[in-house]
CSV table of C-alpha atoms in Angstrom, one decimal:
chain,number,residue,atom,x,y,z
A,1115,UNK,CA,-55.7,13.8,96.1
A,1116,UNK,CA,-55.5,9.9,96.6
A,1117,UNK,CA,-52.4,8.9,99.1
A,1118,UNK,CA,-52.8,4.7,97.5
A,1119,UNK,CA,-49.4,4.0,95.4
A,1120,UNK,CA,-50.6,2.0,92.6
A,1121,UNK,CA,-48.8,-1.4,92.7
A,1122,UNK,CA,-46.7,-2.8,89.8
A,1123,UNK,CA,-46.1,-5.8,88.7
A,1124,UNK,CA,-42.5,-8.0,88.7
A,1125,UNK,CA,-41.9,-9.8,86.4
A,1126,UNK,CA,-40.5,-13.7,87.9
A,1127,UNK,CA,-38.0,-15.4,86.1
A,1128,UNK,CA,-38.8,-19.5,86.9
A,1129,UNK,CA,-35.3,-20.9,86.5
A,1130,UNK,CA,-37.2,-24.5,85.6
A,1131,UNK,CA,-36.4,-26.5,82.8
A,1132,UNK,CA,-39.3,-27.5,80.6
A,1133,UNK,CA,-39.6,-31.0,81.5
A,1134,UNK,CA,-39.5,-29.9,85.3
A,1135,UNK,CA,-43.1,-27.7,84.7
A,1136,UNK,CA,-44.4,-30.4,82.1
A,1137,UNK,CA,-44.1,-32.8,85.6
A,1138,UNK,CA,-45.3,-30.5,88.0
A,1139,UNK,CA,-48.0,-29.4,86.2
A,1140,UNK,CA,-49.1,-33.2,85.8
A,1141,UNK,CA,-48.7,-33.6,90.0
A,1142,UNK,CA,-51.2,-31.0,90.6
A,1143,UNK,CA,-52.9,-32.1,87.7
A,1144,UNK,CA,-54.2,-35.1,89.9
A,1145,UNK,CA,-53.6,-32.8,93.2
A,1146,UNK,CA,-56.4,-31.5,91.1
A,1147,UNK,CA,-58.6,-34.5,90.9
A,1148,UNK,CA,-58.2,-35.7,94.0
A,1149,UNK,CA,-58.8,-33.1,96.7
A,1150,UNK,CA,-62.2,-32.8,94.5
A,1151,UNK,CA,-63.9,-36.5,95.1
A,1152,UNK,CA,-66.6,-36.6,96.9
A,1153,UNK,CA,-65.6,-36.2,100.7
A,1154,UNK,CA,-68.6,-34.6,102.2
A,1155,UNK,CA,-67.4,-32.2,105.2
A,1156,UNK,CA,-69.1,-33.0,109.2
A,1157,UNK,CA,-72.4,-32.5,109.2
A,1158,UNK,CA,-72.3,-32.7,113.0
A,1159,UNK,CA,-69.8,-29.6,113.2
A,1160,UNK,CA,-71.9,-26.5,111.2
A,1161,UNK,CA,-69.6,-24.1,111.4
A,1162,UNK,CA,-66.8,-26.4,109.5
A,1163,UNK,CA,-69.6,-26.8,107.1
A,1164,UNK,CA,-69.1,-23.6,105.8
A,1165,UNK,CA,-65.9,-23.3,107.0
A,1166,UNK,CA,-64.8,-26.1,104.3
A,1167,UNK,CA,-66.7,-24.5,101.8
A,1168,UNK,CA,-64.7,-21.3,101.6
A,1169,UNK,CA,-61.2,-22.7,102.5
A,1170,UNK,CA,-62.4,-25.5,99.3
A,1171,UNK,CA,-63.3,-23.1,97.1
A,1172,UNK,CA,-61.0,-20.4,97.5
A,1173,UNK,CA,-57.5,-23.0,97.4
A,1174,UNK,CA,-59.3,-25.1,94.2
A,1175,UNK,CA,-59.9,-20.6,93.2
A,1176,UNK,CA,-56.3,-20.4,93.0
A,1177,UNK,CA,-55.7,-23.7,91.8
A,1178,UNK,CA,-57.6,-23.7,88.7
A,1179,UNK,CA,-55.1,-20.1,88.3
A,1180,UNK,CA,-51.6,-22.0,88.8
A,1181,UNK,CA,-53.3,-24.9,86.8
A,1182,UNK,CA,-54.2,-22.2,83.2
A,1183,UNK,CA,-51.3,-20.9,83.9
A,1184,UNK,CA,-49.4,-23.6,83.6
A,1185,UNK,CA,-51.3,-24.9,80.6
A,1186,UNK,CA,-50.7,-22.0,78.9
A,1187,UNK,CA,-46.5,-21.9,78.5
A,1188,UNK,CA,-46.5,-25.8,78.1
A,1189,UNK,CA,-48.9,-24.4,74.8
A,1190,UNK,CA,-45.7,-21.6,73.9
A,1191,UNK,CA,-43.2,-24.7,75.1
A,1192,UNK,CA,-44.2,-27.8,72.9
A,1193,UNK,CA,-44.2,-25.4,69.5
A,1194,UNK,CA,-42.2,-27.6,67.6
A,1195,UNK,CA,-38.3,-25.3,67.5
A,1196,UNK,CA,-35.3,-25.2,65.9
A,1197,UNK,CA,-31.6,-26.3,66.6
A,1198,UNK,CA,-28.9,-25.7,65.7
A,1199,UNK,CA,-26.1,-28.2,67.0
A,1200,UNK,CA,-23.3,-25.8,67.9
A,1201,UNK,CA,-26.4,-24.1,70.6
A,1202,UNK,CA,-27.1,-27.8,72.2
A,1203,UNK,CA,-27.4,-28.4,75.4
A,1204,UNK,CA,-28.3,-30.8,78.0
A,1205,UNK,CA,-31.4,-30.0,78.3
A,1206,UNK,CA,-31.7,-30.0,74.1
A,1207,UNK,CA,-30.4,-33.7,74.7
A,1208,UNK,CA,-33.3,-34.4,77.4
A,1209,UNK,CA,-36.4,-32.7,75.6
A,1210,UNK,CA,-35.0,-35.7,72.5
A,1211,UNK,CA,-35.6,-38.9,75.2
A,1212,UNK,CA,-31.3,-39.5,75.0
A,1213,UNK,CA,-29.5,-40.0,77.8
A,1214,UNK,CA,-26.5,-40.8,79.3
A,1215,UNK,CA,-25.5,-43.9,79.6
A,1216,UNK,CA,-21.7,-47.0,81.8
A,1217,UNK,CA,-18.6,-44.6,80.5
A,1218,UNK,CA,-16.7,-46.4,78.0
A,1219,UNK,CA,-12.9,-48.5,79.4
A,1220,UNK,CA,-10.4,-49.5,77.2
A,1221,UNK,CA,-9.4,-53.3,77.7
A,1222,UNK,CA,-6.4,-54.3,79.1
A,1223,UNK,CA,-4.9,-55.4,75.9
A,1224,UNK,CA,-4.6,-52.0,75.3
A,1225,UNK,CA,-0.5,-52.4,74.9
A,1226,UNK,CA,-0.7,-55.6,73.1
A,1227,UNK,CA,-3.4,-53.5,69.8
A,1228,UNK,CA,-1.1,-50.4,69.9
A,1229,UNK,CA,1.6,-52.0,69.2
A,1230,UNK,CA,-1.0,-54.1,66.5
A,1231,UNK,CA,-2.3,-50.4,65.3
A,1232,UNK,CA,1.6,-49.4,64.5
A,1233,UNK,CA,2.8,-52.0,62.3
A,1234,UNK,CA,-0.2,-50.9,60.7
A,1235,UNK,CA,0.9,-50.0,56.2
A,1236,UNK,CA,4.1,-49.5,56.8
A,1237,UNK,CA,4.8,-49.2,53.5
A,1238,UNK,CA,2.4,-46.7,53.5
A,1239,UNK,CA,2.7,-42.7,52.3
A,1240,UNK,CA,0.9,-42.7,56.1
A,1241,UNK,CA,2.8,-45.4,58.5
A,1242,UNK,CA,3.2,-45.1,61.8
A,1243,UNK,CA,6.7,-43.8,61.1
A,1244,UNK,CA,5.3,-41.2,59.5
A,1245,UNK,CA,2.0,-39.5,60.9
A,1246,UNK,CA,4.8,-39.4,63.6
A,1247,UNK,CA,7.4,-37.2,61.6
A,1248,UNK,CA,3.6,-35.5,61.0
A,1249,UNK,CA,2.7,-34.3,63.6
A,1250,UNK,CA,6.2,-33.4,64.5
A,1251,UNK,CA,5.7,-30.9,61.7
A,1252,UNK,CA,2.4,-29.4,62.5
A,1253,UNK,CA,4.1,-29.3,66.2
A,1254,UNK,CA,7.7,-26.3,65.2
A,1255,UNK,CA,5.1,-25.2,63.0
A,1256,UNK,CA,1.5,-24.2,63.8
A,1257,UNK,CA,0.1,-21.7,65.6
A,1258,UNK,CA,-1.8,-22.8,68.3
A,1259,UNK,CA,-4.5,-22.8,69.9
A,1260,UNK,CA,-7.9,-21.9,67.2
A,1261,UNK,CA,-9.9,-24.6,66.3
A,1262,UNK,CA,-8.5,-24.4,62.4
A,1263,UNK,CA,-4.8,-25.2,63.9
A,1264,UNK,CA,-5.9,-28.3,65.6
A,1265,UNK,CA,-7.8,-29.5,62.8
A,1266,UNK,CA,-4.4,-29.7,61.6
A,1267,UNK,CA,-3.6,-32.7,64.5
A,1268,UNK,CA,-7.1,-34.1,63.0
A,1269,UNK,CA,-6.7,-34.4,59.8
A,1270,UNK,CA,-3.2,-36.2,60.8
A,1271,UNK,CA,-4.8,-38.6,62.4
A,1272,UNK,CA,-8.1,-39.2,60.0
A,1273,UNK,CA,-5.3,-39.8,57.2
A,1274,UNK,CA,-3.3,-42.4,59.2
A,1275,UNK,CA,-6.5,-44.0,60.4
A,1276,UNK,CA,-7.7,-44.4,56.5
A,1277,UNK,CA,-4.1,-45.9,55.6
A,1278,UNK,CA,-5.3,-48.8,57.9
A,1279,UNK,CA,-8.0,-49.4,57.4
A,1280,UNK,CA,-8.4,-53.1,55.1
A,1281,UNK,CA,-7.5,-52.3,50.7
A,1282,UNK,CA,-11.4,-53.6,49.8
A,1283,UNK,CA,-13.0,-50.3,52.1
A,1284,UNK,CA,-13.0,-46.7,50.9
A,1285,UNK,CA,-12.9,-44.1,53.1
A,1286,UNK,CA,-14.8,-40.6,52.3
A,1287,UNK,CA,-13.7,-37.6,53.3
A,1288,UNK,CA,-16.3,-34.8,54.7
A,1289,UNK,CA,-15.3,-32.0,55.8
A,1290,UNK,CA,-18.4,-29.2,56.7
A,1291,UNK,CA,-21.1,-31.6,55.9
A,1292,UNK,CA,-24.3,-29.8,56.4
A,1293,UNK,CA,-26.8,-32.1,58.1
A,1294,UNK,CA,-30.3,-31.6,56.9
A,1295,UNK,CA,-32.9,-31.3,58.6
A,1296,UNK,CA,-34.4,-34.3,61.3
A,1297,UNK,CA,-37.7,-33.7,63.7
A,1298,UNK,CA,-37.9,-35.5,66.6
A,1299,UNK,CA,-40.2,-35.9,68.6
A,1300,UNK,CA,-39.6,-34.3,72.6
A,1301,UNK,CA,-41.0,-36.0,75.8
A,1302,UNK,CA,-43.3,-33.2,76.1
A,1303,UNK,CA,-45.2,-34.4,72.7
A,1304,UNK,CA,-44.1,-30.9,70.8
A,1305,UNK,CA,-41.1,-31.3,68.0
A,1306,UNK,CA,-38.0,-30.1,67.8
A,1307,UNK,CA,-35.9,-29.5,64.5
A,1308,UNK,CA,-31.8,-30.5,64.8
A,1309,UNK,CA,-30.0,-29.3,61.8
A,1310,UNK,CA,-27.0,-27.8,61.3
A,1311,UNK,CA,-22.9,-28.5,60.5
A,1312,UNK,CA,-21.2,-31.6,61.2
A,1313,UNK,CA,-17.4,-30.4,61.4
A,1314,UNK,CA,-15.6,-34.0,59.1
A,1315,UNK,CA,-18.4,-36.3,58.3
A,1316,UNK,CA,-16.8,-40.5,57.3
A,1317,UNK,CA,-18.8,-42.4,54.6
A,1318,UNK,CA,-17.2,-46.6,54.4
A,1319,UNK,CA,-17.8,-48.2,51.2
A,1320,UNK,CA,-16.6,-51.4,49.4
A,1321,UNK,CA,-17.6,-49.6,46.7
A,1322,UNK,CA,-15.1,-48.2,43.9
A,1323,UNK,CA,-17.9,-47.1,42.3
A,1324,UNK,CA,-19.7,-45.4,45.2
A,1325,UNK,CA,-16.7,-44.7,47.1
A,1326,UNK,CA,-16.0,-42.4,43.2
A,1327,UNK,CA,-19.0,-41.0,43.4
A,1328,UNK,CA,-19.2,-40.1,46.6
A,1329,UNK,CA,-16.2,-38.1,46.3
A,1330,UNK,CA,-17.0,-36.0,43.4
A,1331,UNK,CA,-20.2,-35.8,45.5
A,1332,UNK,CA,-19.2,-34.2,49.0
A,1333,UNK,CA,-22.5,-31.9,49.7
A,1334,UNK,CA,-24.4,-35.3,49.1
A,1335,UNK,CA,-27.7,-34.6,50.9
A,1336,UNK,CA,-29.7,-37.5,50.6
A,1337,UNK,CA,-27.1,-40.5,52.1
A,1338,UNK,CA,-30.5,-42.8,52.6
A,1339,UNK,CA,-30.6,-42.8,48.6
A,1340,UNK,CA,-27.3,-45.1,48.6
A,1341,UNK,CA,-27.7,-45.4,51.8
A,1342,UNK,CA,-27.1,-50.3,50.6
A,1343,UNK,CA,-23.5,-48.5,49.7
A,1344,UNK,CA,-22.4,-47.8,53.4
A,1345,UNK,CA,-20.6,-49.4,55.4
A,1346,UNK,CA,-20.8,-46.8,57.8
A,1347,UNK,CA,-20.9,-42.9,58.5
A,1348,UNK,CA,-18.7,-42.0,61.1
A,1349,UNK,CA,-18.8,-38.2,62.9
A,1350,UNK,CA,-16.1,-35.9,64.2
A,1351,UNK,CA,-16.3,-32.1,65.8
A,1352,UNK,CA,-14.0,-30.3,66.2
A,1353,UNK,CA,-12.1,-28.4,68.4
A,1354,UNK,CA,-9.9,-25.8,69.5
A,1355,UNK,CA,-7.0,-27.0,72.3
A,1356,UNK,CA,-7.7,-24.5,74.4
A,1357,UNK,CA,-12.0,-25.8,74.6
A,1358,UNK,CA,-12.0,-28.2,78.3
A,1359,UNK,CA,-14.6,-31.7,75.0
A,1360,UNK,CA,-17.0,-32.7,78.0
A,1361,UNK,CA,-19.0,-28.7,77.6
A,1362,UNK,CA,-19.3,-30.0,73.9
A,1363,UNK,CA,-21.2,-33.2,74.7
A,1364,UNK,CA,-24.4,-32.5,74.1
A,1365,UNK,CA,-23.3,-30.9,70.4
A,1366,UNK,CA,-22.0,-34.6,69.2
A,1367,UNK,CA,-24.8,-36.4,71.1
A,1368,UNK,CA,-27.4,-35.2,69.2
A,1369,UNK,CA,-25.1,-35.5,65.4
A,1370,UNK,CA,-24.7,-38.3,66.1
A,1371,UNK,CA,-28.8,-38.5,66.8
A,1372,UNK,CA,-29.9,-37.2,63.8
A,1373,UNK,CA,-27.0,-38.4,61.3
A,1374,UNK,CA,-28.8,-42.3,62.8
A,1375,UNK,CA,-32.5,-41.3,62.4
A,1376,UNK,CA,-31.4,-39.8,59.3
A,1377,UNK,CA,-29.5,-42.9,57.5
A,1378,UNK,CA,-32.1,-45.4,59.7
A,1379,UNK,CA,-29.0,-46.4,61.5
A,1380,UNK,CA,-29.3,-48.2,64.9
A,1381,UNK,CA,-25.7,-46.7,65.8
A,1382,UNK,CA,-23.1,-45.0,65.8
A,1383,UNK,CA,-19.9,-43.7,66.5
A,1384,UNK,CA,-18.3,-40.8,66.6
A,1385,UNK,CA,-15.2,-38.7,68.8
A,1386,UNK,CA,-14.6,-34.9,70.0
A,1387,UNK,CA,-11.8,-33.8,69.2
A,1388,UNK,CA,-9.5,-30.4,70.1
A,1389,UNK,CA,-7.0,-32.1,67.5
A,1390,UNK,CA,-4.4,-33.5,71.6
A,1391,UNK,CA,-7.2,-34.4,72.7
A,1392,UNK,CA,-10.2,-38.0,71.9
A,1393,UNK,CA,-13.6,-38.6,73.9
A,1394,UNK,CA,-15.0,-41.1,71.9
A,1395,UNK,CA,-18.9,-41.2,71.7
A,1396,UNK,CA,-21.2,-44.5,70.4
A,1397,UNK,CA,-24.9,-43.5,70.6
A,1398,UNK,CA,-27.4,-46.8,70.2
A,1399,UNK,CA,-30.6,-45.9,69.0
A,1400,UNK,CA,-33.9,-47.5,71.3
A,1401,UNK,CA,-36.2,-50.5,70.5
A,1402,UNK,CA,-39.2,-47.7,69.9
A,1403,UNK,CA,-37.5,-45.8,67.5
A,1404,UNK,CA,-38.0,-42.3,70.1
A,1405,UNK,CA,-34.7,-41.5,71.8
A,1406,UNK,CA,-31.3,-43.4,72.8
A,1407,UNK,CA,-28.8,-43.4,75.0
A,1408,UNK,CA,-25.2,-42.9,74.7
A,1409,UNK,CA,-21.9,-43.6,75.4
A,1410,UNK,CA,-18.5,-41.0,76.5
A,1411,UNK,CA,-14.8,-43.1,76.9
A,1412,UNK,CA,-13.8,-42.9,80.9
A,1413,UNK,CA,-11.7,-39.9,79.9
A,1414,UNK,CA,-9.9,-37.9,77.0
A,1415,UNK,CA,-7.5,-39.4,75.4
A,1416,UNK,CA,-4.4,-37.9,75.2
A,1417,UNK,CA,-1.2,-37.0,71.9
A,1418,UNK,CA,-0.5,-33.5,73.9
A,1419,UNK,CA,2.8,-32.2,73.4
A,1420,UNK,CA,5.5,-33.7,76.3
A,1421,UNK,CA,8.5,-31.6,78.1
A,1422,UNK,CA,11.3,-32.8,77.0
A,1423,UNK,CA,14.9,-31.2,78.2
A,1424,UNK,CA,12.9,-27.9,77.8
A,1425,UNK,CA,11.9,-28.3,74.4
A,1426,UNK,CA,8.3,-30.4,73.4
A,1427,UNK,CA,8.0,-33.3,71.9
A,1428,UNK,CA,5.5,-36.0,70.9
A,1429,UNK,CA,4.7,-39.1,72.6
A,1430,UNK,CA,5.5,-42.3,71.0
A,1431,UNK,CA,2.6,-43.4,72.0
A,1432,UNK,CA,-1.3,-42.9,72.0
A,1433,UNK,CA,-0.9,-41.3,68.5
A,1434,UNK,CA,-1.0,-44.9,68.2
A,1435,UNK,CA,-3.3,-45.5,70.5
A,1436,UNK,CA,-5.9,-42.7,68.5
A,1437,UNK,CA,-5.6,-43.5,65.5
A,1438,UNK,CA,-5.6,-47.1,65.7
A,1439,UNK,CA,-9.0,-47.1,68.0
A,1440,UNK,CA,-9.9,-44.1,64.7
A,1441,UNK,CA,-9.0,-46.6,62.3
A,1442,UNK,CA,-11.2,-48.9,64.0
A,1443,UNK,CA,-14.4,-47.0,64.9
A,1444,UNK,CA,-14.2,-45.7,61.0
A,1445,UNK,CA,-15.0,-49.8,59.4
A,1446,UNK,CA,-17.5,-50.2,62.0
A,1447,UNK,CA,-18.9,-47.0,62.6
A,1448,UNK,CA,-22.9,-48.8,62.4
A,1449,UNK,CA,-22.8,-51.5,64.9
A,1450,UNK,CA,-22.7,-51.9,68.4
A,1451,UNK,CA,-19.1,-52.1,70.1
A,1452,UNK,CA,-18.4,-56.4,69.5
A,1453,UNK,CA,-16.1,-58.4,71.4
A,1454,UNK,CA,-12.7,-57.4,70.1
A,1455,UNK,CA,-13.8,-53.5,70.6
A,1456,UNK,CA,-11.3,-51.3,72.3
A,1457,UNK,CA,-13.6,-51.3,75.0
A,1458,UNK,CA,-15.7,-52.3,77.3
């Protein structure tokens, strides 16, 4: 009976991302080419000739085996894949050549801007005063936290933003918008298919007939057919109030990118919110049309209730600031930041 023990192969999982694997593969390929250049052994030393040959053959055999293994893994990784927005990670964002830019900061004149926003559309059903009353009602009526309860707050801010738009511009709010799959090239030369549901999309048009059309056709898939009538397309991703917003930035970044590619826009804006806190994002497609960069507000701006003598109350300033930003950004959602923007 053989006393030899059979050795079992153990699988070792790699923590390499696809990009890191591809980069390492290219480096090793270059190294392989370098060491096989015609550099002869020292012929004055007979022993070195045999030694050099043995080392070269053994090392090259191992290196070639490693390169073959890496090549096979890369080929598997570079097949077309599909990503739902809800399962997006930072790795997926990097794969499609999207990179973060500098943060967005509010300008120094924010107090003046908030005062102006507060006075906008004072005779409208959703005036600043009525918005505060509505939020106070939600505070004492709707149980929390959940994504559904968060959306009641999101709705209130979007209603207020719609009231603040110029009368000539019509806003159409679409809930649970299904984005048609869009195929995006990756840094590895493969393709990825982006698809999924966007919680809210906001269309802006100055054509009343087209506004009615979008209202009556909320599930319209091919917006490109009507792109001349679309002045703005704003994306809103809503989360529960106990969710950390920063963790979901990759999701809205890919939503913005997919929308920009579908609409053939170079700029697009959106917000990530739980109803209380709001992050604002702007995405710019690269000049060659492949990949993009994005900027996020330096922090989440909060309209969360505050303690006052043992009770919760709606803060005075933040709701008007957030609704003011929303109104401005929705109106210019397919434009780069302008001189009179809230952010710099």
